[in-house]
PDB file of C-alpha atoms in Angstrom:
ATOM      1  CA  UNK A   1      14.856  -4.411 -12.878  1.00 80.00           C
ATOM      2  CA  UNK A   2      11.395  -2.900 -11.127  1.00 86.00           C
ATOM      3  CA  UNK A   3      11.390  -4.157  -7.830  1.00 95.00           C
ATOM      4  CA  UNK A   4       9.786  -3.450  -4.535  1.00 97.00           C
ATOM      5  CA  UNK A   5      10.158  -4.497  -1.037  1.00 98.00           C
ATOM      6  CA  UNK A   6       7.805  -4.477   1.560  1.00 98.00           C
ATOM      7  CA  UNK A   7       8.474  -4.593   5.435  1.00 98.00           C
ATOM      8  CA  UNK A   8       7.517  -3.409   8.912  1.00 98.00           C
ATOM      9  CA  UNK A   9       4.931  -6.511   8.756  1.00 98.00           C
ATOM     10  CA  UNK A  10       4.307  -8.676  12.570  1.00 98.00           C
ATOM     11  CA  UNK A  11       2.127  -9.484  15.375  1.00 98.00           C
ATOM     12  CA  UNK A  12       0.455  -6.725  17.225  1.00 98.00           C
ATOM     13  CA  UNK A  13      -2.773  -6.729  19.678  1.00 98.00           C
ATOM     14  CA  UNK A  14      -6.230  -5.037  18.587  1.00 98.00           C
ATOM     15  CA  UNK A  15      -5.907  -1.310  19.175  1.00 98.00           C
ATOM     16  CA  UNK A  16      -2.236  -1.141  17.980  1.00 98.00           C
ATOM     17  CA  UNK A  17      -0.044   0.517  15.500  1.00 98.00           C
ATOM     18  CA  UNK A  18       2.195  -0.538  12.488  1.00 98.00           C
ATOM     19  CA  UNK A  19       3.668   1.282   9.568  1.00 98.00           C
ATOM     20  CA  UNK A  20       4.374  -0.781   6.544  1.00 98.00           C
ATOM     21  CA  UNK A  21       7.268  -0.034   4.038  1.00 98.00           C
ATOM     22  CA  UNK A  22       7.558   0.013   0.550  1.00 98.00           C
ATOM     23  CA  UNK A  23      11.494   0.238  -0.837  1.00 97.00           C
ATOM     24  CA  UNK A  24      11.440   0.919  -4.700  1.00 96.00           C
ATOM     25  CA  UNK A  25      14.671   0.279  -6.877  1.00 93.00           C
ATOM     26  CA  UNK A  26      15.252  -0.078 -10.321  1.00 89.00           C
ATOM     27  CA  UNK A  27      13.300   2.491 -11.754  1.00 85.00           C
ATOM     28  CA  UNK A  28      12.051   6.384 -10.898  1.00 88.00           C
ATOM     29  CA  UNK A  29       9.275   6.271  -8.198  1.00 90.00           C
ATOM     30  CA  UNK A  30       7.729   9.450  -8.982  1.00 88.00           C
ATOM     31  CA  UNK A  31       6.594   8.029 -12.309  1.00 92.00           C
ATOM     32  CA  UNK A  32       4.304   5.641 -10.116  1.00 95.00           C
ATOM     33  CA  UNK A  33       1.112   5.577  -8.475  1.00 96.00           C
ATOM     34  CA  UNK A  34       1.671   3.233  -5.435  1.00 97.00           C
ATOM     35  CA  UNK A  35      -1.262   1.458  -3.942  1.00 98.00           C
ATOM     36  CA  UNK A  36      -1.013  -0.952  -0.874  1.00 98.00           C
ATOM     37  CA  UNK A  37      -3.381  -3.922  -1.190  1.00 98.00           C
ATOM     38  CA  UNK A  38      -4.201  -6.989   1.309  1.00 98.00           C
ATOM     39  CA  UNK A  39      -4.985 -10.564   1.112  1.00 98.00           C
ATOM     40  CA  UNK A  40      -6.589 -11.980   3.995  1.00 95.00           C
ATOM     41  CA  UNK A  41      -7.206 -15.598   4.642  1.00 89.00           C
ATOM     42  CA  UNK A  42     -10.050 -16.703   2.482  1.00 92.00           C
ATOM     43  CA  UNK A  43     -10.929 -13.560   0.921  1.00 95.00           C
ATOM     44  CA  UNK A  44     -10.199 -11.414  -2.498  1.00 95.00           C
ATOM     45  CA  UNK A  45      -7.236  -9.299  -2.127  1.00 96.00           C
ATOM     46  CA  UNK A  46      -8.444  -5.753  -1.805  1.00 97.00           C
ATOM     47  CA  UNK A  47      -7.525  -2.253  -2.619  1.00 98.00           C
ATOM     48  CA  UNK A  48      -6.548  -0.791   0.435  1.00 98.00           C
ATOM     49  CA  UNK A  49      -4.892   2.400   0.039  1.00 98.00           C
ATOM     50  CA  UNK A  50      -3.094   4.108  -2.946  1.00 98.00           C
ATOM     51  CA  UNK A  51      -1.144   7.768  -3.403  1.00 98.00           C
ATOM     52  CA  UNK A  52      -0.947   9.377  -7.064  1.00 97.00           C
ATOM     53  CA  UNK A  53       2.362  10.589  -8.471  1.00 96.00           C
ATOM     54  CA  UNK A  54       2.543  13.915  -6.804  1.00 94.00           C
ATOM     55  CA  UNK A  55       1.485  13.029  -3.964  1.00 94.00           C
ATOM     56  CA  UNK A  56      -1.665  15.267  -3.746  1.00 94.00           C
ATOM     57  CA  UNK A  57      -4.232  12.595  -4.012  1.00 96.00           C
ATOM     58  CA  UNK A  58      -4.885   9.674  -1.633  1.00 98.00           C
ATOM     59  CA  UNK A  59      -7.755   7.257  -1.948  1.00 97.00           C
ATOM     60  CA  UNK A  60      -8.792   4.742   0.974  1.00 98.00           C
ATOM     61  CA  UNK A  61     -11.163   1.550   0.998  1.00 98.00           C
ATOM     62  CA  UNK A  62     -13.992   2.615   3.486  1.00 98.00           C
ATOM     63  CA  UNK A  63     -12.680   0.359   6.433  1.00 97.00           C
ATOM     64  CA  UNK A  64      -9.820   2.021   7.517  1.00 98.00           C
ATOM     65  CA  UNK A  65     -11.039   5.586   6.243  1.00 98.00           C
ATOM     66  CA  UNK A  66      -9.623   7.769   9.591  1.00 98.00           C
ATOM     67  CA  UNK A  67      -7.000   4.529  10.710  1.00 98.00           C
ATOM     68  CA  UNK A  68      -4.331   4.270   7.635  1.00 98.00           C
ATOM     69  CA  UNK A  69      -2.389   6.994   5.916  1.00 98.00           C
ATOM     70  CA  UNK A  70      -0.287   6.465   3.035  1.00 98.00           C
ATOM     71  CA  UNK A  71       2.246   8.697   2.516  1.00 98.00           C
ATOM     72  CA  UNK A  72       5.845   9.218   0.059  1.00 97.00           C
ATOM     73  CA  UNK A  73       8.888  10.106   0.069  1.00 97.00           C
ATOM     74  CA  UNK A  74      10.533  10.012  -3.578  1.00 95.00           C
ATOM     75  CA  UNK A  75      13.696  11.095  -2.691  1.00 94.00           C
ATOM     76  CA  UNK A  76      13.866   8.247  -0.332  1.00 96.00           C
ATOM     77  CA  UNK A  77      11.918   6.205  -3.053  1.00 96.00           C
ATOM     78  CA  UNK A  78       9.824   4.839  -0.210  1.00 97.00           C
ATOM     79  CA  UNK A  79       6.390   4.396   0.388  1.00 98.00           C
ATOM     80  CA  UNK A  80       4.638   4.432   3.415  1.00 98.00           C
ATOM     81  CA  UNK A  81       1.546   2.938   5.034  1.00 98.00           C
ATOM     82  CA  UNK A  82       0.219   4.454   8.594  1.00 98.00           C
ATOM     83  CA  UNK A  83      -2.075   1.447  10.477  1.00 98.00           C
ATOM     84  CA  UNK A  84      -3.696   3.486  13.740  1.00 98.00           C
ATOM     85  CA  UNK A  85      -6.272   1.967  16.174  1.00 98.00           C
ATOM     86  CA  UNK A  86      -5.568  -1.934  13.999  1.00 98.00           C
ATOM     87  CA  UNK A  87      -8.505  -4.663  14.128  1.00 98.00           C
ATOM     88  CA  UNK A  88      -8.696  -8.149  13.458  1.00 97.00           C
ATOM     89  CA  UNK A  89     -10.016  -7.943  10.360  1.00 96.00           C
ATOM     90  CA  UNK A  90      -6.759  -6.122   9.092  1.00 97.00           C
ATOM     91  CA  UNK A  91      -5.022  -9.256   9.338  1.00 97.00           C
ATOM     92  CA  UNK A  92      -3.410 -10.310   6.342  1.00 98.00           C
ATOM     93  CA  UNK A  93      -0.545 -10.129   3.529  1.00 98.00           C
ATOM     94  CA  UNK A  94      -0.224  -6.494   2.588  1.00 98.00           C
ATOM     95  CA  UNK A  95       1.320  -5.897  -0.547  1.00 98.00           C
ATOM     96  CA  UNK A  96       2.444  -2.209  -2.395  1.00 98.00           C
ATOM     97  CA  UNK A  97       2.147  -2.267  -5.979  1.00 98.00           C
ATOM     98  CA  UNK A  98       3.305   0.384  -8.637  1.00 96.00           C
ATOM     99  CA  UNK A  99       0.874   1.822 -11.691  1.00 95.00           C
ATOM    100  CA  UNK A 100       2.187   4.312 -14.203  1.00 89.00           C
ATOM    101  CA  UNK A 101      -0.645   6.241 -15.248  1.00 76.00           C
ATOM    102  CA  UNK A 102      -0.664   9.153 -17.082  1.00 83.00           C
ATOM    103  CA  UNK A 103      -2.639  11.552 -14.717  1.00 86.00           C
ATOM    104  CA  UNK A 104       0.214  12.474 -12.034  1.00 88.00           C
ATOM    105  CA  UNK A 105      -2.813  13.147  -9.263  1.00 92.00           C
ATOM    106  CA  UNK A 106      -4.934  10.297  -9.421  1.00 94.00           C
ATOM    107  CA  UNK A 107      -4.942   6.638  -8.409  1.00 96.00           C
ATOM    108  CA  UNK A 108      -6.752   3.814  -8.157  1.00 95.00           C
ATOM    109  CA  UNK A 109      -7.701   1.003  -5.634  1.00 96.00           C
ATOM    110  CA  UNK A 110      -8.284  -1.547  -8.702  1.00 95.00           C
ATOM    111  CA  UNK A 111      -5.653  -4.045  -8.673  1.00 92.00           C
ATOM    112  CA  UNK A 112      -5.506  -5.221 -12.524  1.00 94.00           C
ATOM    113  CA  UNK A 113      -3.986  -1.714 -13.233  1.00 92.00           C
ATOM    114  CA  UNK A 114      -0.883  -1.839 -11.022  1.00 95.00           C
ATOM    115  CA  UNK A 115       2.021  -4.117 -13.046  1.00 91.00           C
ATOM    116  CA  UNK A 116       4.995  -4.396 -10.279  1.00 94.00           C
ATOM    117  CA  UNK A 117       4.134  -5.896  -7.080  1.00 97.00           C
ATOM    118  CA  UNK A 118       6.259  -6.588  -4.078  1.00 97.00           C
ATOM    119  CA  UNK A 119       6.274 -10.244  -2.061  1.00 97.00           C
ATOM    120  CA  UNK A 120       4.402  -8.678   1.061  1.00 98.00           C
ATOM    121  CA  UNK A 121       4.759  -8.786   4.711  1.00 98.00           C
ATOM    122  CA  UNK A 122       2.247 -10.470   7.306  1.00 98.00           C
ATOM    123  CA  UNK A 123       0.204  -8.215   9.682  1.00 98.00           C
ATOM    124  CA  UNK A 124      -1.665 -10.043  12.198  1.00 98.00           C
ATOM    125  CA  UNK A 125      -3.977  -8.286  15.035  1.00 98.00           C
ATOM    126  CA  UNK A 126      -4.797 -10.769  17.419  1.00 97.00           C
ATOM    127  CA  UNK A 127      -4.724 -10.694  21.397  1.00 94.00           C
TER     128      UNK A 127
END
């Protein structure tokens, strides 16, 4: 069974730091594209952040371009996502998602192509 698991979710004041975590089982990760998206209250969820199969692409939604970093470890079958120098307005459910696409060094930010999602974990920046 596909499955992922997010965690490393909480409270943290304007300015901080959290890295999110994205546990894979059931399946090979390096056949994936993993993007990280958010839902925050009253808005769209949103393509945040996503990492191609190898690894050698990244792509980032403009407002944390220079803050987040996504990263993977395959071997580890984890995912990774970086929050530096956190605002506000990054408060919300942050989900990783998994897309197999053909192209091993591209990925997208557009959520109707990923087809295994995690349950998310809660980031809140508030003082």
């Amino acid at each position: 069974q596909l499955q992922l698991v997010e965690s490393g979710g909480g409270l943290v004041q304007p300015g901080g730091s959290l890295r999110l975590s994205c546990a894979a089982s059931g399946f090979t990760l390096d056949y994936y594209a993993i993007g990280w998206f958010r839902l925050a209250p009253g808005k769209e969820r949103e393509g945040v952040s996503c990492i191609s199969r190898n690894g050698g692409s990244t792509n980032y939604v403009d407002s944390v371009k220079g803050r987040f970093t996504v990263s993977r470890d395959d071997t580890k079958k984890m995912v990774y996502l970086q929050m530096n120098s956190l605002k506000p307005e990054d408060t919300g459910i942050y989900y990783c998602a998994a897309e197999g696409g053909e192209d091993t060094n591209l990925c997208t930010l557009y959520s109707r192509s990923y087809y295994v999602w995690g349950q998310g974990t809660q980031v809140s920046v508030s003082s």
